[in-house]
mmCIF file of C-alpha atoms in Angstrom:
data_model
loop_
_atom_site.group_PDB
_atom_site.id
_atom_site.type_symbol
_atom_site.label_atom_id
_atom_site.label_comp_id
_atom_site.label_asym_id
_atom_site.label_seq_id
_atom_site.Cartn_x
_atom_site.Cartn_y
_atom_site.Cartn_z
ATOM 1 C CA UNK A 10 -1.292 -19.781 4.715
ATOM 2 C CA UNK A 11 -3.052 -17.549 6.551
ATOM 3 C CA UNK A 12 -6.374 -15.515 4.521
ATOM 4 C CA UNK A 13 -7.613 -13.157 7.050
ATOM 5 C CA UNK A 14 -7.273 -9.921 5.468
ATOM 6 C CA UNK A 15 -6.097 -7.841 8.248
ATOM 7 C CA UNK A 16 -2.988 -10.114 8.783
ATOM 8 C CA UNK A 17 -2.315 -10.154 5.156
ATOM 9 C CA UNK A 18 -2.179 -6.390 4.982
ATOM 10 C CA UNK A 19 -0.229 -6.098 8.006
ATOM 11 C CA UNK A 20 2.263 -8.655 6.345
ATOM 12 C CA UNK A 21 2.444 -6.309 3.261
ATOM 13 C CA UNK A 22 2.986 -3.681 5.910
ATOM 14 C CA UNK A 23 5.372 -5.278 7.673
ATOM 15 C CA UNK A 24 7.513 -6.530 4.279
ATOM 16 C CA UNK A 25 7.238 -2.679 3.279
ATOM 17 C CA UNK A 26 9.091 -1.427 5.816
ATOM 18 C CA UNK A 27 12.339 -4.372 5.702
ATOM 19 C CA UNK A 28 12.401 -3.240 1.628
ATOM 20 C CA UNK A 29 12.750 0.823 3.455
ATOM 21 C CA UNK A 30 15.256 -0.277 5.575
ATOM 22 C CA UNK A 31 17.220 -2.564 2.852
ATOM 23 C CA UNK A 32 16.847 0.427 0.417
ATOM 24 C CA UNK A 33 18.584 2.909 2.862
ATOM 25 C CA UNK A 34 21.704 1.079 2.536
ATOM 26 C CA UNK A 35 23.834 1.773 0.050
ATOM 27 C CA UNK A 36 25.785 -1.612 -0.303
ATOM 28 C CA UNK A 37 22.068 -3.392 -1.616
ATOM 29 C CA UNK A 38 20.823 -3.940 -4.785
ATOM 30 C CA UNK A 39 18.500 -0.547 -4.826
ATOM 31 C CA UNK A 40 17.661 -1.325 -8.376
ATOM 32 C CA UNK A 41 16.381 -4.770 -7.460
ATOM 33 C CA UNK A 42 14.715 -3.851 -4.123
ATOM 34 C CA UNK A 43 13.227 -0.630 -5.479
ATOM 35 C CA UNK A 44 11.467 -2.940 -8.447
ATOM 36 C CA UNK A 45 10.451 -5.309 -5.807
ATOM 37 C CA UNK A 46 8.755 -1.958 -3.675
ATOM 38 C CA UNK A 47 7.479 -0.741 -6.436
ATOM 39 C CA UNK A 48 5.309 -3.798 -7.328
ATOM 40 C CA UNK A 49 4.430 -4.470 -4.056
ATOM 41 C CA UNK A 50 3.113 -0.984 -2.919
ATOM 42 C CA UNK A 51 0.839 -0.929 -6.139
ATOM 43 C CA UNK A 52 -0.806 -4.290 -6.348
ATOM 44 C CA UNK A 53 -1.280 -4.223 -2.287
ATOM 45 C CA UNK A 54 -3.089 -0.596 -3.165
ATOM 46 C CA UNK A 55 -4.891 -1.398 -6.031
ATOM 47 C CA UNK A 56 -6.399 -5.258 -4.091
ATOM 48 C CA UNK A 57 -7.207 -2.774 -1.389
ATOM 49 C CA UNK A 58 -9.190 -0.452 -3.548
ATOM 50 C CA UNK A 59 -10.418 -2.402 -5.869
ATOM 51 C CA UNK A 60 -12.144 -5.345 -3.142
ATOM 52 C CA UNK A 61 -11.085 -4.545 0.409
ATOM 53 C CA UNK A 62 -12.264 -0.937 1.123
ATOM 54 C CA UNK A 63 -15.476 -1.247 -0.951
ATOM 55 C CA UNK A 64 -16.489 -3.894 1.073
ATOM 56 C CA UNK A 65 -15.651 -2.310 4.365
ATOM 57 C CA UNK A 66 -17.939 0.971 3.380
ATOM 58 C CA UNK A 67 -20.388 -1.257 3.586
ATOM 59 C CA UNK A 68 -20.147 -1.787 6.785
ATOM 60 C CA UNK A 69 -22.136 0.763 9.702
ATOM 61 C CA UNK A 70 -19.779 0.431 12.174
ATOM 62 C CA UNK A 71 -16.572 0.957 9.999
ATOM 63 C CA UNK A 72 -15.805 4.878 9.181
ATOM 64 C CA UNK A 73 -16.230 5.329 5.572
ATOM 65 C CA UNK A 74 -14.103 8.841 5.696
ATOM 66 C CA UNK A 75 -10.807 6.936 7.381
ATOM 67 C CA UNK A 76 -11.731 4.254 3.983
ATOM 68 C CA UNK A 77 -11.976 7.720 1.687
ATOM 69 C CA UNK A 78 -9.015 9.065 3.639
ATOM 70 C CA UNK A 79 -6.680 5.853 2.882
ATOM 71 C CA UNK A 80 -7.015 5.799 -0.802
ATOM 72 C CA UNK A 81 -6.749 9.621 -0.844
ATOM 73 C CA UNK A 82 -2.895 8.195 0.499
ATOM 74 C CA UNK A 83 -2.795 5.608 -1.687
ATOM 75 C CA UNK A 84 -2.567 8.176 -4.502
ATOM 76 C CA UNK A 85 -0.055 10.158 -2.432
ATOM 77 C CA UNK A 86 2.074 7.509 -2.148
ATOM 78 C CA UNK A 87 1.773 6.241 -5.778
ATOM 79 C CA UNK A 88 2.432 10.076 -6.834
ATOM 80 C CA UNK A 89 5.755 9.470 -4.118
ATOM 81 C CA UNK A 90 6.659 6.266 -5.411
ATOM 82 C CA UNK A 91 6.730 7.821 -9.211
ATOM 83 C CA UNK A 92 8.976 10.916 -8.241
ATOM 84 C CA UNK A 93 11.385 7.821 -6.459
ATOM 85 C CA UNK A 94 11.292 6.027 -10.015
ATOM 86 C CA UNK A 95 11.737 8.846 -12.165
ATOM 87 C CA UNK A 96 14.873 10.141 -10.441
ATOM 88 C CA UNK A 97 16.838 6.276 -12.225
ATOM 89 C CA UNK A 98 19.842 6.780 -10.354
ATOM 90 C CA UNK A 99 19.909 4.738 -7.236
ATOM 91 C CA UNK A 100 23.469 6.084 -5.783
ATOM 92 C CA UNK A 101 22.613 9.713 -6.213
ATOM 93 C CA UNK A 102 21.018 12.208 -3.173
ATOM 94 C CA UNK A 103 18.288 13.277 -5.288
ATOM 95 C CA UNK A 104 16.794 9.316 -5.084
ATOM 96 C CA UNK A 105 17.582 9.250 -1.447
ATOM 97 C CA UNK A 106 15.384 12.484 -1.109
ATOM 98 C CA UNK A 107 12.821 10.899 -3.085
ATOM 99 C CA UNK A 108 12.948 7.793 -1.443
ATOM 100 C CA UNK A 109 12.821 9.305 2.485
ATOM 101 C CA UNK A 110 9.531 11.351 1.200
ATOM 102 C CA UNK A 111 8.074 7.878 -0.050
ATOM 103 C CA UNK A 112 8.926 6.306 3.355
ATOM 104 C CA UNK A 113 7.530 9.197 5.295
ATOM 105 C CA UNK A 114 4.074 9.475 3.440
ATOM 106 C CA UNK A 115 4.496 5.377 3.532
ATOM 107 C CA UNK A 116 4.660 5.223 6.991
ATOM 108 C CA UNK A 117 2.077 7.843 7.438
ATOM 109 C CA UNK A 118 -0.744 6.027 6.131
ATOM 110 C CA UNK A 119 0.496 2.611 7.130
ATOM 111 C CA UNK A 120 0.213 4.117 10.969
ATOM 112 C CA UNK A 121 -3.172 5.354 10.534
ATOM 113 C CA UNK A 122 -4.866 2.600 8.468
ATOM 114 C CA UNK A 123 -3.803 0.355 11.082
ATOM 115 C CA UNK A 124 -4.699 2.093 13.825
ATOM 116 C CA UNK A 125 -8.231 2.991 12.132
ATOM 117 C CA UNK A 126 -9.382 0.982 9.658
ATOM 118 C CA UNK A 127 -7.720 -2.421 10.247
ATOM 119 C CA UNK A 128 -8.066 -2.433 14.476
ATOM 120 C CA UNK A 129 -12.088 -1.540 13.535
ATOM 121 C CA UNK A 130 -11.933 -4.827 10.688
ATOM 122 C CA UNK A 131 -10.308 -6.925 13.104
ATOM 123 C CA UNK A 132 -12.903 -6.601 15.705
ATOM 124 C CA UNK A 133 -16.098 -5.572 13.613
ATOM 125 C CA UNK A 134 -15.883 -8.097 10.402
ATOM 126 C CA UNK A 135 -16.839 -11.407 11.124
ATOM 127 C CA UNK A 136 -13.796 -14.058 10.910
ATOM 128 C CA UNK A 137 -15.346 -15.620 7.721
ATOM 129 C CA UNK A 138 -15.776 -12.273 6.095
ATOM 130 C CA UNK A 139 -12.243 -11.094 6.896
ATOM 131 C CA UNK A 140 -11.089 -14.767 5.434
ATOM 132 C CA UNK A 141 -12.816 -14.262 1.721
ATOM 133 C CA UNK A 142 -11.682 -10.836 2.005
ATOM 134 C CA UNK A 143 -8.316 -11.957 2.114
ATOM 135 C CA UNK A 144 -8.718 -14.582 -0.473
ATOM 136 C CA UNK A 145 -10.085 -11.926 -2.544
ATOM 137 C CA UNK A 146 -7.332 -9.301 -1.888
ATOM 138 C CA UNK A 147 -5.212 -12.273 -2.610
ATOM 139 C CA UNK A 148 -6.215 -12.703 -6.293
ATOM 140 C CA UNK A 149 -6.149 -8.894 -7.112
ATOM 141 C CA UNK A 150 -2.445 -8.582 -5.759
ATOM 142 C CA UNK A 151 -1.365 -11.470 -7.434
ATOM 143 C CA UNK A 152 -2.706 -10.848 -10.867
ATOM 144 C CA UNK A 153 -0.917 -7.174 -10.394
ATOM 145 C CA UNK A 154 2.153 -8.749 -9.509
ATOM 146 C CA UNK A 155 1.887 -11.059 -12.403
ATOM 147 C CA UNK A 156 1.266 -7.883 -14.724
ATOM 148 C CA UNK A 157 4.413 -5.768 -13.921
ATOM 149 C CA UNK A 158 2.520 -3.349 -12.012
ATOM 150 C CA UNK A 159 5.695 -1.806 -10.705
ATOM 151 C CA UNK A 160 7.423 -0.816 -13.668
ATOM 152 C CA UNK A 161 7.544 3.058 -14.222
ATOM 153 C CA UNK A 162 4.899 2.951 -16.865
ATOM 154 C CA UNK A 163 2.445 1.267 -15.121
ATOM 155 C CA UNK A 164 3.012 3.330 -12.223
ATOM 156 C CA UNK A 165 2.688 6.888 -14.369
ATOM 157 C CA UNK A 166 -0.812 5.336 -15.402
ATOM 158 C CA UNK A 167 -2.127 4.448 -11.797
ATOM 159 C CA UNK A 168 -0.298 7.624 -10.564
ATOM 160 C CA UNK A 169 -2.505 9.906 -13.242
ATOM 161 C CA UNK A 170 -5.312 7.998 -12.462
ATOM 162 C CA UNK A 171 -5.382 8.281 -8.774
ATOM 163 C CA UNK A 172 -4.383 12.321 -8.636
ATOM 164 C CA UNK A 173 -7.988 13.569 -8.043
ATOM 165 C CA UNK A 174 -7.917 11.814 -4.897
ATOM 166 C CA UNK A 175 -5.236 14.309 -4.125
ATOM 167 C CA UNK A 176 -6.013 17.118 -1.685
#
């Protein structure tokens, strides 16, 4: 299994937008798939936060206002993804509203932190520095996923606690 970090958030990337897709489509389990999203977008947030963009602020030749800028979206899309959860019913147009304004501030900062942040880690961070990030980024996600971090609760607390990021 792969540990470099970039490729790790790229996969987490690349898994969020197959659960978009999935959750347009109203033959799917949206209940099931949303839960699954729900997890996923705030434990790959919070193992970004919490060891990821610290330790790329420490680096000169990575832009520490792109790092500020991408958890500033973090809270937009964890303010989205609560609106999405709130609405309960799946089948009805009000959680297909909600859900096409998560995907578009989704794929908003998924664009730019890869074009910013994670092309300037890829060629910037050593290779053994990207790998124990990714180990580290590992553990956080996992023992988020382990804690429910998806469920509606949980995501009204990191939602609150993120909205002075806001602008």
């Amino acid at each position: 299994m792969a540990t470099d970090v970039v490729e790790l958030i790229l996969a987490d990337h690349r898994r969020f937008e197959e659960l978009f897709r999935a959750l347009r489509d109203r033959t799917n389990d949206r209940a099931a798939l949303q839960g699954e999203l729900s997890a996923l977008l705030v434990a790959h947030a919070e193992a970004e936060e919490a060891e990821v963009y610290p330790a790329l602020k420490r680096y000169k030749r990575i832009d520490n206002e792109e790092v500020d800028h991408g958890a500033e979206e973090h809270a937009e899309g964890h303010q989205a993804l609560l609106a999405l959860l709130e609405v309960g019913d799946t089948s009805s147009q009000a959680w297909e509203d909600k859900l096409e304004e998560l995907v578009e501030a989704m794929t908003h900062h998924v664009d730019e932190e890869e074009r910013t942040i994670l092309n300037d880690t890829r060629s910037r961070v050593a290779d053994d520095r990207r790998e124990e990030l990714g180990r580290l980024f590992l553990r956080v996600r996992q023992e988020k996923l382990d804690s429910g971090c998806g469920d509606v609760e949980s995501v009204r607390r990191v939602a609150a606690a993120t909205e002075e990021r806001i602008d």
